[in-house]
mmCIF file of C-alpha atoms and ligand atoms in Angstrom:
data_model
loop_
_atom_site.group_PDB
_atom_site.id
_atom_site.type_symbol
_atom_site.label_atom_id
_atom_site.label_comp_id
_atom_site.label_asym_id
_atom_site.label_seq_id
_atom_site.Cartn_x
_atom_site.Cartn_y
_atom_site.Cartn_z
ATOM 1 C CA MET D 1 2.740 2.983 6.110
ATOM 2 C CA THR D 2 6.477 3.360 6.135
ATOM 3 C CA LYS D 3 8.052 4.905 3.089
ATOM 4 C CA VAL D 4 11.395 3.696 1.819
ATOM 5 C CA GLY D 5 13.343 4.287 -1.446
ATOM 6 C CA ALA D 6 16.923 4.587 -1.178
ATOM 7 C CA ARG D 7 19.631 2.659 0.349
ATOM 8 C CA PRO D 8 20.093 4.093 3.909
ATOM 9 C CA GLN D 9 16.456 3.883 4.282
ATOM 10 C CA PHE D 10 16.360 0.134 4.079
ATOM 11 C CA VAL D 11 18.838 -0.137 7.058
ATOM 12 C CA LYS D 12 16.721 2.151 9.051
ATOM 13 C CA ALA D 13 13.471 0.240 8.189
ATOM 14 C CA ALA D 14 14.914 -3.069 8.926
ATOM 15 C CA VAL D 15 15.189 -2.183 12.785
ATOM 16 C CA LEU D 16 11.882 -0.096 12.708
ATOM 17 C CA SER D 17 9.872 -2.722 11.172
ATOM 18 C CA ARG D 18 10.874 -5.333 13.727
ATOM 19 C CA ALA D 19 10.089 -2.833 16.637
ATOM 20 C CA LEU D 20 6.871 -2.048 15.238
ATOM 21 C CA VAL D 21 5.635 -5.540 14.708
ATOM 22 C CA ALA D 22 6.832 -6.177 18.469
ATOM 23 C CA ALA D 23 4.909 -3.172 19.666
ATOM 24 C CA GLY D 24 1.600 -4.787 18.088
ATOM 25 C CA LEU D 25 1.448 -2.386 15.159
ATOM 26 C CA THR D 26 0.721 -3.159 11.519
ATOM 27 C CA GLU D 27 3.047 -1.906 8.972
ATOM 28 C CA HIS D 28 3.067 -1.399 5.378
ATOM 29 C CA LEU D 29 6.209 -0.853 3.449
ATOM 30 C CA VAL D 30 5.896 1.255 0.413
ATOM 31 C CA HIS D 31 8.990 1.175 -1.864
ATOM 32 C CA THR D 32 9.371 4.386 -4.236
ATOM 33 C CA GLY D 33 11.896 2.582 -6.301
ATOM 34 C CA GLN D 34 14.461 5.357 -6.044
ATOM 35 C CA HIS D 35 17.103 2.579 -5.797
ATOM 36 C CA TYR D 36 16.429 -0.438 -7.958
ATOM 37 C CA ASP D 37 19.753 -2.060 -8.681
ATOM 38 C CA ASP D 38 20.234 -5.257 -6.494
ATOM 39 C CA ALA D 39 23.483 -3.805 -5.077
ATOM 40 C CA LEU D 40 21.427 -0.723 -3.845
ATOM 41 C CA SER D 41 18.158 -2.292 -3.194
ATOM 42 C CA GLY D 42 17.665 -6.221 -3.316
ATOM 43 C CA SER D 43 20.752 -7.017 -1.265
ATOM 44 C CA PHE D 44 19.581 -4.870 1.532
ATOM 45 C CA PHE D 45 16.140 -6.387 1.585
ATOM 46 C CA ARG D 46 17.613 -9.996 1.642
ATOM 47 C CA ASP D 47 20.473 -9.353 4.169
ATOM 48 C CA LEU D 48 18.280 -7.405 6.632
ATOM 49 C CA CYS D 49 15.292 -9.654 6.324
ATOM 50 C CA LEU D 50 13.083 -6.916 5.271
ATOM 51 C CA PRO D 51 9.415 -7.820 4.611
ATOM 52 C CA GLU D 52 8.475 -7.381 0.821
ATOM 53 C CA PRO D 53 7.221 -4.038 0.107
ATOM 54 C CA THR D 54 3.397 -3.911 -0.075
ATOM 55 C CA ILE D 55 3.628 -1.611 -2.902
ATOM 56 C CA ASN D 56 6.902 -0.737 -5.069
ATOM 57 C CA LEU D 57 6.274 2.244 -7.105
ATOM 58 C CA GLY D 58 9.109 1.730 -9.478
ATOM 59 C CA VAL D 59 9.938 5.393 -9.914
ATOM 60 C CA GLY D 60 13.457 4.853 -10.951
ATOM 61 C CA SER D 61 15.893 7.680 -11.661
ATOM 62 C CA GLY D 62 15.530 11.162 -13.030
ATOM 63 C CA THR D 63 15.790 14.778 -12.418
ATOM 64 C CA HIS D 64 15.098 15.930 -8.853
ATOM 65 C CA GLY D 65 11.792 17.520 -9.977
ATOM 66 C CA GLY D 66 10.815 14.664 -12.399
ATOM 67 C CA GLN D 67 11.555 11.848 -9.714
ATOM 68 C CA THR D 68 9.906 13.715 -6.936
ATOM 69 C CA THR D 69 6.589 14.377 -9.085
ATOM 70 C CA ARG D 70 6.486 10.569 -9.919
ATOM 71 C CA MET D 71 6.987 9.713 -6.245
ATOM 72 C CA LEU D 72 4.251 12.265 -5.008
ATOM 73 C CA GLU D 73 1.827 10.661 -7.437
ATOM 74 C CA GLY D 74 2.492 7.219 -6.581
ATOM 75 C CA ILE D 75 2.444 7.752 -2.875
ATOM 76 C CA GLU D 76 -0.689 9.430 -3.091
ATOM 77 C CA SER D 77 -2.197 6.504 -4.760
ATOM 78 C CA ALA D 78 -0.708 4.032 -2.333
ATOM 79 C CA CYS D 79 -2.158 6.172 0.640
ATOM 80 C CA LEU D 80 -5.684 6.170 -1.012
ATOM 81 C CA GLN D 81 -5.354 2.277 -1.444
ATOM 82 C CA LEU D 82 -3.948 1.429 1.996
ATOM 83 C CA HIS D 83 -5.665 4.112 4.124
ATOM 84 C CA PRO D 84 -2.610 4.434 6.803
ATOM 85 C CA GLU D 85 -3.327 6.109 10.155
ATOM 86 C CA LEU D 86 0.184 7.472 9.801
ATOM 87 C CA VAL D 87 3.020 7.756 7.418
ATOM 88 C CA VAL D 88 6.793 7.234 8.499
ATOM 89 C CA VAL D 89 9.461 8.795 6.604
ATOM 90 C CA LEU D 90 13.043 8.245 7.104
ATOM 91 C CA GLY D 91 16.169 10.321 6.593
ATOM 92 C CA ASP D 92 16.656 12.912 4.117
ATOM 93 C CA THR D 93 16.255 11.752 0.420
ATOM 94 C CA ASN D 94 13.893 12.476 -2.251
ATOM 95 C CA SER D 95 11.620 9.690 -1.111
ATOM 96 C CA THR D 96 11.498 11.404 2.374
ATOM 97 C CA LEU D 97 10.286 14.534 1.005
ATOM 98 C CA ALA D 98 7.834 12.934 -1.460
ATOM 99 C CA GLY D 99 6.404 10.817 1.244
ATOM 100 C CA ALA D 100 5.926 13.681 3.817
ATOM 101 C CA LEU D 101 4.309 15.902 1.135
ATOM 102 C CA ALA D 102 1.896 13.418 -0.215
ATOM 103 C CA ALA D 103 0.619 12.244 3.193
ATOM 104 C CA VAL D 104 0.346 15.748 4.536
ATOM 105 C CA LYS D 105 -1.861 16.806 1.594
ATOM 106 C CA LEU D 106 -4.218 13.882 2.385
ATOM 107 C CA ARG D 107 -4.376 14.921 5.914
ATOM 108 C CA ILE D 108 -2.574 12.042 6.946
ATOM 109 C CA PRO D 109 -0.189 12.605 10.171
ATOM 110 C CA VAL D 110 3.726 12.237 9.343
ATOM 111 C CA ALA D 111 6.345 11.013 11.625
ATOM 112 C CA HIS D 112 9.898 11.790 10.497
ATOM 113 C CA VAL D 113 12.715 9.638 11.844
ATOM 114 C CA GLU D 114 15.982 11.347 11.717
ATOM 115 C CA ALA D 115 14.512 14.694 12.305
ATOM 116 C CA GLY D 116 16.428 17.922 13.252
ATOM 117 C CA LEU D 117 19.639 17.151 11.390
ATOM 118 C CA ARG D 118 21.258 20.172 9.810
ATOM 119 C CA ALA D 119 24.429 20.621 7.644
ATOM 120 C CA GLY D 120 23.804 24.263 7.148
ATOM 121 C CA GLY D 121 23.087 25.834 3.625
ATOM 122 C CA LEU D 122 21.151 24.464 0.843
ATOM 123 C CA GLY D 123 24.002 23.370 -1.264
ATOM 124 C CA MET D 124 23.263 19.736 -0.848
ATOM 125 C CA PRO D 125 19.710 18.576 -1.835
ATOM 126 C CA GLU D 126 19.293 16.707 1.264
ATOM 127 C CA GLU D 127 19.127 19.691 3.380
ATOM 128 C CA ALA D 128 16.017 20.986 1.600
ATOM 129 C CA ASN D 129 14.431 17.476 2.198
ATOM 130 C CA ARG D 130 15.269 17.606 5.719
ATOM 131 C CA LEU D 131 13.858 21.014 6.244
ATOM 132 C CA VAL D 132 10.709 20.513 4.622
ATOM 133 C CA ALA D 133 10.036 16.962 5.967
ATOM 134 C CA ASP D 134 10.333 18.199 9.482
ATOM 135 C CA ARG D 135 8.124 21.162 8.758
ATOM 136 C CA LEU D 136 5.446 18.832 7.495
ATOM 137 C CA SER D 137 5.622 16.250 10.302
ATOM 138 C CA SER D 138 3.784 16.102 13.607
ATOM 139 C CA LEU D 139 6.026 13.617 15.173
ATOM 140 C CA LEU D 140 9.848 14.324 15.103
ATOM 141 C CA PHE D 141 12.083 11.689 16.079
ATOM 142 C CA ALA D 142 15.453 13.134 16.822
ATOM 143 C CA PRO D 143 18.589 11.110 16.770
ATOM 144 C CA THR D 144 20.792 13.653 18.768
ATOM 145 C CA ALA D 145 20.255 16.130 21.575
ATOM 146 C CA GLU D 146 21.786 18.648 18.823
ATOM 147 C CA ALA D 147 19.167 17.749 16.392
ATOM 148 C CA ALA D 148 16.450 18.000 19.015
ATOM 149 C CA ALA D 149 17.601 21.387 19.896
ATOM 150 C CA ASN D 150 17.712 22.432 16.348
ATOM 151 C CA LEU D 151 13.966 21.659 16.049
ATOM 152 C CA VAL D 152 13.504 23.816 19.212
ATOM 153 C CA ARG D 153 15.186 26.749 17.756
ATOM 154 C CA GLU D 154 13.362 26.534 14.636
ATOM 155 C CA GLY D 155 10.070 26.821 16.338
ATOM 156 C CA HIS D 156 8.702 23.554 16.280
ATOM 157 C CA ASP D 157 6.184 22.426 18.904
ATOM 158 C CA PRO D 158 8.199 20.929 21.853
ATOM 159 C CA SER D 159 5.609 18.469 22.370
ATOM 160 C CA SER D 160 6.223 16.811 18.909
ATOM 161 C CA ILE D 161 9.896 16.593 19.398
ATOM 162 C CA HIS D 162 11.076 13.098 20.766
ATOM 163 C CA LEU D 163 14.884 12.430 21.408
ATOM 164 C CA VAL D 164 15.043 8.770 20.881
ATOM 165 C CA GLY D 165 18.512 8.010 19.486
ATOM 166 C CA ASP D 166 19.788 6.843 15.964
ATOM 167 C CA VAL D 167 18.181 3.887 14.308
ATOM 168 C CA MET D 168 21.354 3.424 12.357
ATOM 169 C CA VAL D 169 23.179 2.603 15.440
ATOM 170 C CA ASP D 170 20.597 0.068 16.322
ATOM 171 C CA ALA D 171 21.032 -1.516 13.088
ATOM 172 C CA LEU D 172 24.673 -1.465 13.323
ATOM 173 C CA ARG D 173 24.468 -3.141 16.550
ATOM 174 C CA THR D 174 22.104 -5.694 15.262
ATOM 175 C CA PHE D 175 23.928 -6.596 12.035
ATOM 176 C CA ALA D 176 27.660 -5.810 12.383
ATOM 177 C CA PRO D 177 29.501 -9.074 11.657
ATOM 178 C CA ALA D 178 31.046 -10.449 15.031
ATOM 179 C CA ASP D 179 34.366 -11.454 12.904
ATOM 180 C CA PRO D 180 34.892 -8.942 10.096
ATOM 181 C CA GLU D 181 38.027 -10.682 9.022
ATOM 182 C CA PRO D 182 36.305 -13.100 6.544
ATOM 183 C CA PHE D 183 34.889 -10.158 4.653
ATOM 184 C CA LEU D 184 38.504 -8.749 3.808
ATOM 185 C CA VAL D 185 39.569 -11.805 1.983
ATOM 186 C CA ARG D 186 37.859 -10.717 -1.178
ATOM 187 C CA PHE D 187 39.647 -7.456 -1.063
ATOM 188 C CA GLY D 188 42.998 -8.868 -0.391
ATOM 189 C CA VAL D 189 43.765 -6.491 2.564
ATOM 190 C CA ALA D 190 44.475 -6.817 6.311
ATOM 191 C CA ARG D 191 43.018 -5.286 9.258
ATOM 192 C CA ARG D 192 44.052 -1.522 9.780
ATOM 193 C CA GLY D 193 46.129 -2.068 6.592
ATOM 194 C CA PHE D 194 43.747 -0.194 4.144
ATOM 195 C CA VAL D 195 41.630 2.736 3.526
ATOM 196 C CA PHE D 196 37.867 2.367 3.107
ATOM 197 C CA ALA D 197 36.471 4.987 0.477
ATOM 198 C CA THR D 198 33.162 5.720 -0.755
ATOM 199 C CA LEU D 199 31.974 8.732 -2.931
ATOM 200 C CA HIS D 200 28.393 9.586 -4.056
ATOM 201 C CA ARG D 201 26.919 12.889 -3.123
ATOM 202 C CA ALA D 202 25.864 14.934 -5.974
ATOM 203 C CA GLU D 203 27.929 18.136 -4.781
ATOM 204 C CA ASN D 204 31.126 15.946 -5.419
ATOM 205 C CA THR D 205 29.865 13.723 -8.357
ATOM 206 C CA ASP D 206 28.203 16.183 -10.510
ATOM 207 C CA ASN D 207 31.000 18.945 -10.476
ATOM 208 C CA PRO D 208 33.526 17.171 -13.026
ATOM 209 C CA VAL D 209 36.491 19.482 -11.554
ATOM 210 C CA ARG D 210 35.841 18.535 -8.206
ATOM 211 C CA LEU D 211 35.249 14.809 -8.955
ATOM 212 C CA VAL D 212 38.705 14.549 -10.734
ATOM 213 C CA LEU D 213 40.185 16.237 -7.785
ATOM 214 C CA LEU D 214 38.810 13.794 -5.319
ATOM 215 C CA LEU D 215 39.615 10.882 -7.517
ATOM 216 C CA ALA D 216 43.269 11.957 -8.021
ATOM 217 C CA ALA D 217 43.611 12.490 -4.388
ATOM 218 C CA LEU D 218 42.406 8.824 -3.734
ATOM 219 C CA ASP D 219 44.505 7.495 -6.420
ATOM 220 C CA ALA D 220 47.612 9.235 -4.694
ATOM 221 C CA VAL D 221 46.679 7.408 -1.501
ATOM 222 C CA ALA D 222 46.479 3.983 -3.313
ATOM 223 C CA ARG D 223 50.022 4.425 -4.295
ATOM 224 C CA ASP D 224 51.390 3.618 -0.874
ATOM 225 C CA LEU D 225 48.325 2.251 0.925
ATOM 226 C CA PRO D 226 45.444 -0.192 -0.611
ATOM 227 C CA VAL D 227 42.298 1.660 -1.071
ATOM 228 C CA VAL D 228 39.118 -0.351 -1.074
ATOM 229 C CA PHE D 229 36.951 2.036 -3.432
ATOM 230 C CA CYS D 230 33.175 0.913 -3.490
ATOM 231 C CA VAL D 231 31.466 2.993 -6.135
ATOM 232 C CA HIS D 232 27.848 3.882 -6.342
ATOM 233 C CA PRO D 233 26.638 3.347 -9.899
ATOM 234 C CA ARG D 234 26.006 7.244 -10.287
ATOM 235 C CA THR D 235 29.912 7.836 -9.487
ATOM 236 C CA ARG D 236 30.892 5.013 -11.899
ATOM 237 C CA ALA D 237 28.889 6.764 -14.694
ATOM 238 C CA ARG D 238 30.466 10.001 -13.768
ATOM 239 C CA ILE D 239 34.103 8.664 -13.767
ATOM 240 C CA ALA D 240 33.293 7.193 -17.265
ATOM 241 C CA ALA D 241 31.953 10.633 -18.557
ATOM 242 C CA ALA D 242 34.900 12.481 -17.388
ATOM 243 C CA GLY D 243 37.159 9.944 -19.095
ATOM 244 C CA TRP D 244 39.179 9.525 -15.875
ATOM 245 C CA SER D 245 41.372 6.213 -15.237
ATOM 246 C CA PRO D 246 43.038 5.349 -12.020
ATOM 247 C CA ARG D 247 46.926 4.357 -11.874
ATOM 248 C CA TYR D 248 46.613 2.700 -8.539
ATOM 249 C CA LEU D 249 43.051 2.613 -7.480
ATOM 250 C CA THR D 250 40.800 -0.399 -7.917
ATOM 251 C CA ILE D 251 37.243 0.335 -8.453
ATOM 252 C CA HIS D 252 34.665 -2.248 -6.647
ATOM 253 C CA GLU D 253 31.217 -2.775 -6.860
ATOM 254 C CA PRO D 254 28.993 -0.991 -4.087
ATOM 255 C CA ALA D 255 29.609 -2.802 -0.721
ATOM 256 C CA ASP D 256 26.222 -4.680 0.517
ATOM 257 C CA TYR D 257 25.560 -3.578 4.156
ATOM 258 C CA ARG D 258 27.458 -6.018 6.189
ATOM 259 C CA THR D 259 30.524 -5.914 3.953
ATOM 260 C CA SER D 260 30.418 -2.035 4.449
ATOM 261 C CA LEU D 261 30.220 -2.265 8.201
ATOM 262 C CA ALA D 262 33.262 -4.899 8.138
ATOM 263 C CA LEU D 263 35.328 -2.624 6.119
ATOM 264 C CA SER D 264 34.369 0.529 8.412
ATOM 265 C CA ALA D 265 35.186 -1.609 11.458
ATOM 266 C CA THR D 266 38.852 -2.624 10.094
ATOM 267 C CA ALA D 267 40.132 0.136 7.944
ATOM 268 C CA ALA D 268 43.012 2.363 9.178
ATOM 269 C CA ALA D 269 40.731 5.139 8.264
ATOM 270 C CA VAL D 270 37.533 5.749 6.014
ATOM 271 C CA ALA D 271 37.350 8.467 3.530
ATOM 272 C CA THR D 272 33.890 9.236 2.440
ATOM 273 C CA ASP D 273 31.060 11.759 1.739
ATOM 274 C CA SER D 274 28.199 9.522 3.057
ATOM 275 C CA GLY D 275 26.137 10.616 6.059
ATOM 276 C CA GLY D 276 25.761 7.096 7.343
ATOM 277 C CA VAL D 277 29.314 5.599 6.533
ATOM 278 C CA GLN D 278 30.946 8.393 8.443
ATOM 279 C CA LYS D 279 28.933 7.924 11.530
ATOM 280 C CA GLU D 280 29.042 4.003 11.211
ATOM 281 C CA ALA D 281 32.838 4.277 10.939
ATOM 282 C CA ALA D 282 33.249 6.380 13.940
ATOM 283 C CA VAL D 283 30.911 4.301 16.130
ATOM 284 C CA LEU D 284 32.975 1.262 15.013
ATOM 285 C CA GLY D 285 36.201 2.951 16.253
ATOM 286 C CA THR D 286 37.760 4.047 13.051
ATOM 287 C CA PRO D 287 38.621 7.668 12.182
ATOM 288 C CA VAL D 288 36.969 9.264 9.107
ATOM 289 C CA VAL D 289 38.263 11.760 6.630
ATOM 290 C CA LEU D 290 35.243 13.621 5.223
ATOM 291 C CA LEU D 291 35.317 14.234 1.562
ATOM 292 C CA ARG D 292 32.797 17.218 2.020
ATOM 293 C CA ASP D 293 33.034 20.749 3.704
ATOM 294 C CA ARG D 294 30.254 20.177 6.215
ATOM 295 C CA THR D 295 28.286 17.510 8.042
ATOM 296 C CA GLU D 296 24.963 17.061 9.720
ATOM 297 C CA TRP D 297 26.604 14.915 12.159
ATOM 298 C CA ARG D 298 28.423 17.708 14.153
ATOM 299 C CA GLU D 299 29.228 15.639 17.204
ATOM 300 C CA LEU D 300 31.741 13.669 15.193
ATOM 301 C CA VAL D 301 33.563 16.914 14.837
ATOM 302 C CA ASP D 302 33.200 17.938 18.231
ATOM 303 C CA ARG D 303 34.591 14.732 19.580
ATOM 304 C CA GLY D 304 37.548 14.425 17.151
ATOM 305 C CA TRP D 305 36.355 11.663 14.757
ATOM 306 C CA ARG D 306 35.694 13.503 11.706
ATOM 307 C CA HIS D 307 38.878 15.087 9.919
ATOM 308 C CA LEU D 308 38.410 17.333 7.294
ATOM 309 C CA TRP D 309 40.467 17.152 3.997
ATOM 310 C CA PRO D 310 41.278 20.505 2.726
ATOM 311 C CA GLN D 311 40.734 20.040 -0.972
ATOM 312 C CA ASP D 312 43.823 21.740 -2.106
ATOM 313 C CA GLY D 313 45.854 19.571 0.454
ATOM 314 C CA ASP D 314 47.199 16.138 0.696
ATOM 315 C CA LEU D 315 44.538 13.607 1.365
ATOM 316 C CA ALA D 316 47.395 10.810 2.112
ATOM 317 C CA ALA D 317 48.591 13.256 4.948
ATOM 318 C CA ALA D 318 45.010 13.834 6.289
ATOM 319 C CA ILE D 319 44.544 10.038 6.355
ATOM 320 C CA ALA D 320 47.815 9.592 8.020
ATOM 321 C CA ILE D 321 47.062 11.942 10.871
ATOM 322 C CA ALA D 322 43.352 10.888 11.348
ATOM 323 C CA SER D 323 42.825 9.385 14.763
ATOM 324 C CA PRO D 324 40.297 8.131 17.032
ATOM 325 C CA GLY D 325 38.453 10.799 18.853
ATOM 326 C CA ARG D 326 36.564 10.637 22.323
ATOM 327 C CA PRO D 327 33.942 8.052 22.962
ATOM 328 C CA LEU D 328 30.591 8.364 21.326
ATOM 329 C CA ALA D 329 28.678 5.726 23.242
ATOM 330 C CA ASP D 330 26.492 8.268 25.099
ATOM 331 C CA LEU D 331 25.311 10.014 22.025
ATOM 332 C CA TYR D 332 22.996 7.814 19.875
ATOM 333 C CA GLY D 333 20.557 6.359 22.116
ATOM 334 C CA GLY D 334 22.268 2.964 23.105
ATOM 335 C CA GLY D 335 20.482 0.889 20.429
ATOM 336 C CA LEU D 336 17.035 1.588 21.457
ATOM 337 C CA ALA D 337 15.866 4.079 19.206
ATOM 338 C CA ALA D 338 13.604 1.908 17.165
ATOM 339 C CA GLN D 339 12.113 0.519 20.287
ATOM 340 C CA ARG D 340 11.502 4.080 21.710
ATOM 341 C CA ILE D 341 9.846 5.213 18.350
ATOM 342 C CA ALA D 342 7.594 2.022 18.292
ATOM 343 C CA ALA D 343 6.382 2.586 21.858
ATOM 344 C CA ILE D 344 5.636 6.372 21.022
ATOM 345 C CA LEU D 345 3.745 5.285 17.872
ATOM 346 C CA ALA D 346 1.804 2.769 19.818
ATOM 347 C CA THR D 347 0.343 5.519 22.052
ATOM 348 C CA GLN D 348 -0.935 7.589 19.157
ATOM 349 C CA ARG D 349 -3.721 5.196 18.389
HETATM 350 C C1 LIG X 401 20.280 9.173 -2.853
HETATM 351 C C2 LIG X 401 19.996 10.296 -1.832
HETATM 352 C C3 LIG X 401 21.195 10.338 -0.959
HETATM 353 C C4 LIG X 401 21.586 9.272 -0.235
HETATM 354 C C5 LIG X 401 21.922 8.075 -1.431
HETATM 355 C C6 LIG X 401 22.320 6.872 -0.799
HETATM 356 C C7 LIG X 401 18.498 12.005 -2.708
HETATM 357 C C8 LIG X 401 18.584 13.520 -3.100
HETATM 358 N N1 LIG X 401 19.868 11.471 -2.621
HETATM 359 O O1 LIG X 401 21.506 9.591 -3.652
HETATM 360 O O2 LIG X 401 20.967 11.465 -0.029
HETATM 361 O O3 LIG X 401 22.840 9.446 0.423
HETATM 362 O O4 LIG X 401 20.722 7.847 -2.112
HETATM 363 O O5 LIG X 401 22.776 5.972 -1.539
HETATM 364 O O6 LIG X 401 17.554 11.367 -2.502
HETATM 365 N N2 LIG X 401 21.374 4.738 -9.943
HETATM 366 C C9 LIG X 401 21.402 3.587 -10.316
HETATM 367 N N3 LIG X 401 20.810 2.517 -9.861
HETATM 368 C C10 LIG X 401 20.010 2.676 -8.692
HETATM 369 C C11 LIG X 401 19.864 3.972 -8.239
HETATM 370 C C12 LIG X 401 20.610 4.911 -8.912
HETATM 371 O O7 LIG X 401 22.171 3.357 -11.282
HETATM 372 O O8 LIG X 401 19.586 1.666 -8.080
HETATM 373 C C13 LIG X 401 22.131 5.821 -10.520
HETATM 374 C C14 LIG X 401 21.198 6.513 -11.559
HETATM 375 O O9 LIG X 401 22.130 6.774 -12.616
HETATM 376 C C15 LIG X 401 20.793 7.678 -11.005
HETATM 377 C C16 LIG X 401 22.044 8.031 -10.014
HETATM 378 O O10 LIG X 401 22.384 6.884 -9.544
HETATM 379 O O11 LIG X 401 20.525 8.716 -11.994
HETATM 380 C C17 LIG X 401 21.582 8.900 -8.743
HETATM 381 O O12 LIG X 401 20.546 8.280 -8.064
HETATM 382 P P1 LIG X 401 19.547 9.052 -7.157
HETATM 383 O O13 LIG X 401 18.290 8.208 -6.690
HETATM 384 O O14 LIG X 401 19.037 10.307 -7.802
HETATM 385 O O15 LIG X 401 20.301 9.390 -5.969
HETATM 386 P P2 LIG X 401 21.561 8.971 -5.169
HETATM 387 O O16 LIG X 401 22.750 9.538 -5.797
HETATM 388 O O17 LIG X 401 21.549 7.477 -4.965
#
């Protein structure tokens, strides 16, 4: 039983589901309903040809405690109904945490895909979700060597750790448009002539002072260079609540997956606080200015792809000097992560 709930999990599940079927395994997708808008959920199921979830719990939004509680109850019922041999959880969202906890309480083994990533500190809700999901999992699928090393350092049983590569890079290789140019027409921008920006992490959106600082910085960039700013519904709501209006920036709906990849591939630079988008951009050859002070994808820093924006500084200047780093091709498993995971799961029966 694979647990999904939020946008990046649909991308990861798309490649994993195909590999599980190819390995002769039967999979039930259970959707928590954490994301429910067509732009964040339905469009991903269509574009990635994901099978319909066997169960959609429809938990929707809420406080972390309320949302996670509803997920726990729902996933427990789903497990009692479907009797999975194994529960697979993906990434670091509240859906990941609830899936791992509900399963382990029923003594169902848990496999965590994207295990061992650490940004450091508990300032982001995702870090707590990662730590707990890893502790509860008996199979730990690490996307990078550093993630695997983190798990060893934290005392996980080495036999439970498998360095398989990154399923999001598998997905990118499978779904990235061969010709990204047609995707740019809608935004009226030219290859390498714009910045692609996204902003949704709670530590940025839920602090009004920080949010307005970030928006003002993006607006200043947009004065001289087009910025394609694709906005998560939470961010849109917080912008309205802050009473902020742009002078130069145009606010777009969240991009669907293939549009996001096309924008990441062709932008002059990507400015984002997303874990997935920062990596996709770098893998596609576009430098990234990170709108956060730390990242769980540290190899992007080591290899010079990720440039930090000092928040009291000039974002336009940070974007102007952002440049491609050293090649990343050896880092993420060469597009075979899902296949490796499926092969290991097939031996667990
Ligand atoms: C979640 C993950 C984050 C991941 C992101 C991907 C957690 C703690 N965070 O953040 O790690 O990077 O997904 O997008 O799990 N909303 C809608 N429509 C939806 C879903 C949400 O309008 O379909 C709005 C609601 O106002 C909601 C807010 O967005 O309160 C936040 O949604 P939530 O599920 O809490 O987390 P994300 O910010 O999406």
